[in-house]
PDB file of C-alpha atoms and ligand atoms in Angstrom:
ATOM      1  CA  MET A 147       3.390   3.089  10.236  1.00 47.00           C
ATOM      2  CA  SER A 148       0.087   2.736  11.998  1.00 50.00           C
ATOM      3  CA  ASP A 149      -1.450   0.977  14.927  1.00 65.00           C
ATOM      4  CA  ARG A 150      -2.319  -2.276  13.204  1.00 73.00           C
ATOM      5  CA  SER A 151      -4.659  -3.476  15.927  1.00 75.00           C
ATOM      6  CA  HIS A 152      -7.315  -0.847  15.273  1.00 82.00           C
ATOM      7  CA  LEU A 153      -9.369   0.022  12.257  1.00 89.00           C
ATOM      8  CA  ILE A 154     -10.539   3.509  11.403  1.00 92.00           C
ATOM      9  CA  ALA A 155     -14.215   4.035  10.637  1.00 94.00           C
ATOM     10  CA  THR A 156     -15.201   6.562   7.988  1.00 94.00           C
ATOM     11  CA  GLY A 157     -18.849   6.682   9.068  1.00 94.00           C
ATOM     12  CA  LYS A 158     -19.827   6.040   5.436  1.00 95.00           C
ATOM     13  CA  PRO A 159     -20.806   2.726   3.902  1.00 95.00           C
ATOM     14  CA  PHE A 160     -18.259   1.200   1.549  1.00 97.00           C
ATOM     15  CA  GLN A 161     -18.865  -0.601  -1.698  1.00 98.00           C
ATOM     16  CA  PHE A 162     -16.795  -1.478  -4.740  1.00 98.00           C
ATOM     17  CA  ASP A 163     -17.075   0.872  -7.667  1.00 98.00           C
ATOM     18  CA  ALA A 164     -18.232  -0.623 -10.978  1.00 98.00           C
ATOM     19  CA  GLU A 165     -14.705  -1.494 -12.111  1.00 98.00           C
ATOM     20  CA  ARG A 166     -13.777  -3.292  -8.876  1.00 98.00           C
ATOM     21  CA  ASP A 167     -17.166  -4.923  -8.697  1.00 98.00           C
ATOM     22  CA  ALA A 168     -16.613  -6.448 -12.146  1.00 98.00           C
ATOM     23  CA  MET A 169     -13.080  -7.445 -11.151  1.00 98.00           C
ATOM     24  CA  PHE A 170     -14.375  -9.165  -8.000  1.00 98.00           C
ATOM     25  CA  GLU A 171     -16.880 -11.170 -10.054  1.00 97.00           C
ATOM     26  CA  ARG A 172     -14.188 -12.173 -12.562  1.00 97.00           C
ATOM     27  CA  LEU A 173     -11.833 -13.301  -9.799  1.00 97.00           C
ATOM     28  CA  VAL A 174     -14.243 -15.065  -7.475  1.00 96.00           C
ATOM     29  CA  VAL A 175     -14.933 -17.905  -9.912  1.00 96.00           C
ATOM     30  CA  ARG A 176     -11.223 -18.627 -10.208  1.00 96.00           C
ATOM     31  CA  TYR A 177     -10.665 -19.299  -6.493  1.00 95.00           C
ATOM     32  CA  PRO A 178     -11.400 -22.634  -4.826  1.00 93.00           C
ATOM     33  CA  THR A 179     -13.381 -21.100  -1.945  1.00 95.00           C
ATOM     34  CA  ARG A 180     -14.928 -17.689  -1.408  1.00 95.00           C
ATOM     35  CA  GLU A 181     -12.682 -17.147   1.616  1.00 95.00           C
ATOM     36  CA  SER A 182      -9.698 -17.300  -0.721  1.00 97.00           C
ATOM     37  CA  MET A 183     -10.955 -13.960  -1.986  1.00 97.00           C
ATOM     38  CA  ILE A 184     -10.076 -12.127   1.234  1.00 98.00           C
ATOM     39  CA  LEU A 185      -6.603 -10.973   0.124  1.00 97.00           C
ATOM     40  CA  PRO A 186      -7.575 -10.079  -3.469  1.00 97.00           C
ATOM     41  CA  SER A 187     -10.608  -8.195  -2.132  1.00 98.00           C
ATOM     42  CA  LEU A 188      -8.426  -6.210   0.243  1.00 98.00           C
ATOM     43  CA  TRP A 189      -6.233  -5.283  -2.723  1.00 96.00           C
ATOM     44  CA  LEU A 190      -9.294  -4.116  -4.636  1.00 97.00           C
ATOM     45  CA  VAL A 191     -10.318  -1.947  -1.683  1.00 97.00           C
ATOM     46  CA  GLN A 192      -6.851  -0.471  -1.403  1.00 94.00           C
ATOM     47  CA  GLU A 193      -6.681   0.164  -5.142  1.00 92.00           C
ATOM     48  CA  GLN A 194      -9.985   2.009  -4.954  1.00 95.00           C
ATOM     49  CA  GLU A 195      -9.593   3.954  -1.699  1.00 93.00           C
ATOM     50  CA  GLY A 196      -5.866   3.896  -1.011  1.00 91.00           C
ATOM     51  CA  TRP A 197      -6.467   2.270   2.385  1.00 94.00           C
ATOM     52  CA  VAL A 198      -8.743  -0.189   4.206  1.00 96.00           C
ATOM     53  CA  SER A 199     -11.414   1.121   6.562  1.00 96.00           C
ATOM     54  CA  GLN A 200     -13.631  -0.607   9.075  1.00 96.00           C
ATOM     55  CA  GLU A 201     -16.545  -0.309   6.652  1.00 97.00           C
ATOM     56  CA  ALA A 202     -14.509  -1.907   3.871  1.00 98.00           C
ATOM     57  CA  ILE A 203     -13.718  -4.886   6.128  1.00 97.00           C
ATOM     58  CA  ALA A 204     -17.428  -5.337   6.848  1.00 97.00           C
ATOM     59  CA  TYR A 205     -18.257  -5.050   3.148  1.00 98.00           C
ATOM     60  CA  ILE A 206     -15.717  -7.694   2.129  1.00 98.00           C
ATOM     61  CA  ALA A 207     -16.913 -10.069   4.846  1.00 98.00           C
ATOM     62  CA  ASP A 208     -20.477  -9.627   3.679  1.00 98.00           C
ATOM     63  CA  ARG A 209     -19.585  -9.936   0.020  1.00 97.00           C
ATOM     64  CA  ILE A 210     -17.583 -13.114   0.572  1.00 97.00           C
ATOM     65  CA  GLY A 211     -19.907 -14.588   3.162  1.00 97.00           C
ATOM     66  CA  THR A 212     -17.436 -14.892   6.030  1.00 97.00           C
ATOM     67  CA  PHE A 213     -16.760 -13.390   9.436  1.00 97.00           C
ATOM     68  CA  ALA A 214     -15.461  -9.825   9.580  1.00 97.00           C
ATOM     69  CA  SER A 215     -12.883 -11.095  12.097  1.00 96.00           C
ATOM     70  CA  LYS A 216     -11.264 -13.217   9.359  1.00 97.00           C
ATOM     71  CA  VAL A 217     -10.950 -10.234   7.042  1.00 97.00           C
ATOM     72  CA  PHE A 218      -9.697  -8.150   9.962  1.00 96.00           C
ATOM     73  CA  GLU A 219      -7.019 -10.745  10.754  1.00 95.00           C
ATOM     74  CA  ALA A 220      -5.693 -10.685   7.194  1.00 96.00           C
ATOM     75  CA  ALA A 221      -5.810  -6.895   6.891  1.00 95.00           C
ATOM     76  CA  THR A 222      -3.986  -6.343  10.158  1.00 93.00           C
ATOM     77  CA  PHE A 223      -1.430  -9.129   9.646  1.00 92.00           C
ATOM     78  CA  TYR A 224      -0.103  -8.110   6.223  1.00 91.00           C
ATOM     79  CA  THR A 225       1.668  -4.783   6.420  1.00 84.00           C
ATOM     80  CA  MET A 226       1.096  -4.017   2.725  1.00 87.00           C
ATOM     81  CA  TYR A 227      -2.509  -3.168   3.567  1.00 93.00           C
ATOM     82  CA  HIS A 228      -2.813   0.400   4.769  1.00 93.00           C
ATOM     83  CA  LEU A 229      -5.135   0.874   7.709  1.00 94.00           C
ATOM     84  CA  ARG A 230      -5.252   4.635   7.499  1.00 92.00           C
ATOM     85  CA  PRO A 231      -5.269   7.128   4.624  1.00 93.00           C
ATOM     86  CA  MET A 232      -1.897   7.512   2.902  1.00 93.00           C
ATOM     87  CA  GLY A 233      -0.480  10.205   0.661  1.00 94.00           C
ATOM     88  CA  ARG A 234      -1.666  10.346  -2.956  1.00 93.00           C
ATOM     89  CA  TYR A 235       1.720   8.870  -3.791  1.00 94.00           C
ATOM     90  CA  HIS A 236       2.837   6.243  -1.336  1.00 94.00           C
ATOM     91  CA  ILE A 237       6.608   5.833  -1.450  1.00 96.00           C
ATOM     92  CA  CYS A 238       8.095   2.577  -0.206  1.00 95.00           C
ATOM     93  CA  ILE A 239      11.856   2.434   0.180  1.00 96.00           C
ATOM     94  CA  CYS A 240      13.538  -0.910   0.657  1.00 96.00           C
ATOM     95  CA  ARG A 241      15.718  -0.959   3.757  1.00 96.00           C
ATOM     96  CA  THR A 242      17.109  -4.481   3.403  1.00 97.00           C
ATOM     97  CA  LEU A 243      20.800  -5.273   2.873  1.00 97.00           C
ATOM     98  CA  SER A 244      21.426  -4.608  -0.845  1.00 97.00           C
ATOM     99  CA  CYS A 245      19.472  -1.356  -0.806  1.00 97.00           C
ATOM    100  CA  TRP A 246      21.005  -0.359   2.491  1.00 97.00           C
ATOM    101  CA  LEU A 247      24.538  -0.944   1.140  1.00 97.00           C
ATOM    102  CA  ARG A 248      23.768   0.912  -2.083  1.00 97.00           C
ATOM    103  CA  GLY A 249      22.485   4.125  -0.584  1.00 95.00           C
ATOM    104  CA  LYS A 250      18.888   3.865   0.499  1.00 97.00           C
ATOM    105  CA  GLN A 251      19.657   6.126   3.468  1.00 97.00           C
ATOM    106  CA  GLU A 252      20.685   9.021   1.189  1.00 97.00           C
ATOM    107  CA  ILE A 253      17.248   8.797  -0.394  1.00 97.00           C
ATOM    108  CA  VAL A 254      15.520   8.713   2.988  1.00 97.00           C
ATOM    109  CA  ASP A 255      17.619  11.669   4.174  1.00 97.00           C
ATOM    110  CA  TYR A 256      16.776  13.598   1.021  1.00 96.00           C
ATOM    111  CA  LEU A 257      13.043  13.078   1.539  1.00 96.00           C
ATOM    112  CA  ARG A 258      13.338  14.139   5.149  1.00 95.00           C
ATOM    113  CA  GLY A 259      15.302  17.263   4.257  1.00 94.00           C
ATOM    114  CA  GLU A 260      13.436  18.254   1.106  1.00 89.00           C
ATOM    115  CA  LEU A 261       9.853  17.302   1.930  1.00 88.00           C
ATOM    116  CA  GLY A 262      10.051  17.085   5.703  1.00 92.00           C
ATOM    117  CA  LEU A 263       8.902  13.518   5.267  1.00 95.00           C
ATOM    118  CA  ALA A 264      10.156  10.818   7.616  1.00 94.00           C
ATOM    119  CA  PRO A 265       9.286   7.133   7.373  1.00 94.00           C
ATOM    120  CA  GLY A 266       5.774   6.622   8.729  1.00 91.00           C
ATOM    121  CA  GLU A 267       4.646  10.137   7.850  1.00 93.00           C
ATOM    122  CA  ILE A 268       2.403  11.841   5.336  1.00 94.00           C
ATOM    123  CA  SER A 269       3.422  15.180   3.819  1.00 92.00           C
ATOM    124  CA  GLU A 270       1.382  18.163   4.979  1.00 90.00           C
ATOM    125  CA  ASP A 271      -0.235  18.603   1.546  1.00 91.00           C
ATOM    126  CA  GLY A 272      -1.207  14.921   1.504  1.00 92.00           C
ATOM    127  CA  ARG A 273       0.792  14.372  -1.683  1.00 94.00           C
ATOM    128  CA  PHE A 274       3.328  11.864  -0.371  1.00 95.00           C
ATOM    129  CA  SER A 275       3.628   9.277   2.345  1.00 95.00           C
ATOM    130  CA  LEU A 276       6.768   7.335   3.113  1.00 96.00           C
ATOM    131  CA  GLU A 277       7.381   3.862   4.402  1.00 94.00           C
ATOM    132  CA  GLU A 278      10.531   1.798   4.774  1.00 95.00           C
ATOM    133  CA  VAL A 279       9.852  -1.801   3.810  1.00 93.00           C
ATOM    134  CA  GLU A 280      11.702  -5.090   3.685  1.00 93.00           C
ATOM    135  CA  CYS A 281      13.183  -6.528   0.486  1.00 95.00           C
ATOM    136  CA  LEU A 282      11.139  -5.691  -2.600  1.00 95.00           C
ATOM    137  CA  GLY A 283      12.687  -8.549  -4.553  1.00 95.00           C
ATOM    138  CA  HIS A 284      14.798  -6.482  -6.964  1.00 95.00           C
ATOM    139  CA  CYS A 285      18.078  -6.689  -5.015  1.00 97.00           C
ATOM    140  CA  GLY A 286      20.242  -6.790  -8.162  1.00 97.00           C
ATOM    141  CA  THR A 287      19.155  -3.264  -9.058  1.00 97.00           C
ATOM    142  CA  ALA A 288      19.294  -1.733  -5.586  1.00 97.00           C
ATOM    143  CA  PRO A 289      18.394   0.691  -4.239  1.00 97.00           C
ATOM    144  CA  VAL A 290      14.747   0.175  -5.055  1.00 97.00           C
ATOM    145  CA  VAL A 291      11.829   2.498  -4.514  1.00 97.00           C
ATOM    146  CA  GLN A 292       8.198   1.599  -5.110  1.00 96.00           C
ATOM    147  CA  ILE A 293       5.599   4.313  -5.621  1.00 95.00           C
ATOM    148  CA  ASN A 294       1.933   3.312  -5.782  1.00 90.00           C
ATOM    149  CA  GLY A 295       3.013  -0.170  -6.776  1.00 87.00           C
ATOM    150  CA  GLU A 296       5.430   0.867  -9.564  1.00 94.00           C
ATOM    151  CA  PHE A 297       9.077  -0.137  -9.148  1.00 97.00           C
ATOM    152  CA  TYR A 298      11.965   2.265  -9.697  1.00 98.00           C
ATOM    153  CA  GLU A 299      15.360   0.622  -9.653  1.00 97.00           C
ATOM    154  CA  ASN A 300      18.964   1.831  -9.349  1.00 97.00           C
ATOM    155  CA  MET A 301      17.569   4.912  -7.667  1.00 97.00           C
ATOM    156  CA  ASP A 302      19.555   7.841  -6.417  1.00 96.00           C
ATOM    157  CA  VAL A 303      18.647  11.255  -5.128  1.00 96.00           C
ATOM    158  CA  ASP A 304      18.800  12.952  -8.552  1.00 96.00           C
ATOM    159  CA  LYS A 305      16.576  10.341 -10.180  1.00 97.00           C
ATOM    160  CA  LEU A 306      14.115  10.528  -7.327  1.00 96.00           C
ATOM    161  CA  LYS A 307      14.051  14.319  -7.483  1.00 95.00           C
ATOM    162  CA  SER A 308      13.169  14.214 -11.207  1.00 96.00           C
ATOM    163  CA  LEU A 309      10.594  11.497 -10.635  1.00 96.00           C
ATOM    164  CA  LEU A 310       8.830  13.324  -7.789  1.00 95.00           C
ATOM    165  CA  ALA A 311       8.583  16.464  -9.924  1.00 94.00           C
ATOM    166  CA  THR A 312       6.386  14.503 -12.356  1.00 95.00           C
ATOM    167  CA  LEU A 313       4.001  13.327  -9.601  1.00 94.00           C
ATOM    168  CA  VAL A 314       1.472  16.106  -9.122  1.00 88.00           C
TER     169      VAL A 314
HETATM  170  S1  FES B 473      17.357  -5.670  -0.693  1.00 93.16           S
HETATM  171 FE1  FES B 473      16.242  -4.039  -1.584  1.00 93.16          FE
HETATM  172  S2  FES B 473      15.112  -5.050  -3.125  1.00 93.16           S
HETATM  173 FE2  FES B 473      16.092  -6.662  -2.077  1.00 93.16          FE
END
């Protein structure tokens, strides 16, 4: 979906908002070392901003007391971290076997036809982005779609159409 070897700079300093700051402080005491906080911190950044910027990497490294390269390695290795801005609603469609057999492609084709949205793209209005991902762990209720972290199971085109209409 993006070049995972490069980070985008916003040109603006990053810091956690009050809610994420409090969350960081609650979590940090529960981990054996401060470096164990790299992945949770990246989640907090993504929850706050929707993606992880160069400034956010530097902030986490500073906050944890580690090298920015270690945070960079984690952010670029795990594909669930977005390294560029996504749509307001980020749609992940499972493309693994159960979902593939049970019609994930009809959903992908619908999104391409209806919204002009192909995997790896962001809609022109910035409302949606689409990504095909590996198994989401709900194979018994395939096909599975995840939108901003929420799971929607036994999906089909009609259900997705109704769901997208509620996402403004
Ligand atoms: S194969 Fe789609 S959730 Fe497992």
